C-alpha atoms as one frame of an Amber mdcrd trajectory, in Angstrom:
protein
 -55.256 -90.515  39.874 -52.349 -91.207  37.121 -54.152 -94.495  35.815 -57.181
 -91.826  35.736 -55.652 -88.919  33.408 -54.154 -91.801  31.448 -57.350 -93.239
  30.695 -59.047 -90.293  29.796 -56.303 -89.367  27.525 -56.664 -92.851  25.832
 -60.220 -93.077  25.462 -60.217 -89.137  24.449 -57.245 -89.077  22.760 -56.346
 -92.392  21.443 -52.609 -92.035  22.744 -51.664 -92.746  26.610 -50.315 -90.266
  28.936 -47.274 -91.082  28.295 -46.735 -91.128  24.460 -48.457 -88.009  24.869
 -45.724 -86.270  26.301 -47.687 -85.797  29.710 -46.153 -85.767  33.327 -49.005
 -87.667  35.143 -47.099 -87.079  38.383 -46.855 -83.386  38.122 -50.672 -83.652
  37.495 -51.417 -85.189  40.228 -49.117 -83.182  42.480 -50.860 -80.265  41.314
 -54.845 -82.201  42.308 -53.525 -83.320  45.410 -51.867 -79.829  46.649 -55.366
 -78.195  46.531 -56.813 -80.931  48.873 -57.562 -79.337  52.080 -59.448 -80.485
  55.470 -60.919 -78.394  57.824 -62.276 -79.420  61.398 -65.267 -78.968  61.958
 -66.681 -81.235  65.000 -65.988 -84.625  66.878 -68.103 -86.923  69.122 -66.290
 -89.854  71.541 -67.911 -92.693  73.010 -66.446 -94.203  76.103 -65.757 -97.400
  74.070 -63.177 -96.171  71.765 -65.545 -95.204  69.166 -66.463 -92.104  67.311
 -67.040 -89.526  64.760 -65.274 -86.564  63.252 -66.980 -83.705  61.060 -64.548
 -82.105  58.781 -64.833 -79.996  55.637 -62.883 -81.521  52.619 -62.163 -79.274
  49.424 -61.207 -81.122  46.352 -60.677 -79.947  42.998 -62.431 -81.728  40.444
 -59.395 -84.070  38.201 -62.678 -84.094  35.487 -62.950 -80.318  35.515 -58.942
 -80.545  35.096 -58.377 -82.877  32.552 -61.119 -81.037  30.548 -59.364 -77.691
  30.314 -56.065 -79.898  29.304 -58.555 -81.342  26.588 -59.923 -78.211  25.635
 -56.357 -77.077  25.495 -54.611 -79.795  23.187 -56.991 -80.938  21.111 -57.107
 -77.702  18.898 -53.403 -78.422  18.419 -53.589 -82.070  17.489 -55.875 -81.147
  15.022 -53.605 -78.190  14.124 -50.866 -80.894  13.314 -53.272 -83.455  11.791
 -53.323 -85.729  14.855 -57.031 -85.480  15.808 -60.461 -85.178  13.739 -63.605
 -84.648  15.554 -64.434 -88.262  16.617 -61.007 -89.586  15.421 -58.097 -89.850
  18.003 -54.541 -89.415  17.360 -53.685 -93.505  17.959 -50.251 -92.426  16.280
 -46.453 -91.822  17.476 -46.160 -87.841  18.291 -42.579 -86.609  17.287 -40.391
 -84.874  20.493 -41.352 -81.312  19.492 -45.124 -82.111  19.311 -44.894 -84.263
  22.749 -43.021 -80.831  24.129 -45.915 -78.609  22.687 -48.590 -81.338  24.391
 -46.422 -80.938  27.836 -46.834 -77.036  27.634 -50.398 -76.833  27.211 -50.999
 -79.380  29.973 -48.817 -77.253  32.152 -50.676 -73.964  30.635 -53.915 -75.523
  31.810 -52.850 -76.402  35.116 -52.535 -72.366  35.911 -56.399 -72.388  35.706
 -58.297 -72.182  38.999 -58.817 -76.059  40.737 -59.496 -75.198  43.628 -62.870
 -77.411  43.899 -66.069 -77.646  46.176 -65.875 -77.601  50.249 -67.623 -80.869
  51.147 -68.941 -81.885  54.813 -67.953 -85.418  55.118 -67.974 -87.300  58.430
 -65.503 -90.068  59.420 -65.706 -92.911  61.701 -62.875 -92.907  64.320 -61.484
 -95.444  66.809 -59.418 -95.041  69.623 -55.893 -97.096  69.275 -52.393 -96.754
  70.833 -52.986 -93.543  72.530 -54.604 -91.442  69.779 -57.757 -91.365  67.479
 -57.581 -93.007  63.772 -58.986 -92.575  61.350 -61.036 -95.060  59.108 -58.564
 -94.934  56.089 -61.017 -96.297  54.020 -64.012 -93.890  54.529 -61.114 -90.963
  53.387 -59.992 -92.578  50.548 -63.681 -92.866  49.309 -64.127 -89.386  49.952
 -61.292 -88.513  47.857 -62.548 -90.549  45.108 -65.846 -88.753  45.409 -64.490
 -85.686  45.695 -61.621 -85.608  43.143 -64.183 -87.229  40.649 -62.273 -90.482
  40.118 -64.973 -92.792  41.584
């Protein structure tokens, strides 16, 4: 999810996350806190096989790095950073990476709290409990966080 807000903000912004003053880990912290799983059914097979029906909510990291873009770009071009079609692709001073900081903090406070999904999950039975295929989630959180 970092390597996806900091190509967004290149391609959007012409600067990476990071010489934009941004705290990709904070931003994912805050994506990944709203992630939620709720039980819905299972089915077992006698040979260690299976399925498990769960409802995943994700937020949407498009939906959040919009509002973030929404948020800074009238300030870059404020400060002369950013014309319509132009990105910054220059060094931002201290105070301006600050200001850039804030508003991505400002626009985490809006609501992320996403779309319940109904996913299902193949399961096997090993060492005395039921796994789950690791891949099949991380696809779904892919999906779901629209990073895919």
């Amino acid at each position: 999810m970092a390597s996806y807000l900091d190509q967004r903000c290149t391609d959007r912004l012409g600067l990476t996350a990071a010489e934009l003053g941004v705290d990709t880990d904070a931003w994912v912290t805050l994506l990944l806190g709203e992630v939620s799983y709720r039980p819905d059914e299972a089915f077992t097979y006698d040979d260690g096989t299976g399925s498990a029906w769960v409802y995943l909510t994700c937020p949407s990291a498009y939906d959040a790095f919009s509002e973030f873009y929404d948020a800074v770009r009238p300030y870059l071009e404020d400060e002369g950073l950013f014309e319509w079609g132009d990105p910054v692709g220059e060094t931002l001073t201290e105070a301006q990476r600050a200001e850039v900081a804030r508003l991505l903090r400002q626009a985490q406070g809006v609501d992320v709290t996403g779309t319940e999904m109904l996913r299902s999950y193949d399961v096997t039975y090993r060492g005395g409990a039921w796994v789950v295929d690791e891949g099949q989630v991380t696809e779904s959180l892919r999906s779901g966080l629209d990073i895919s």
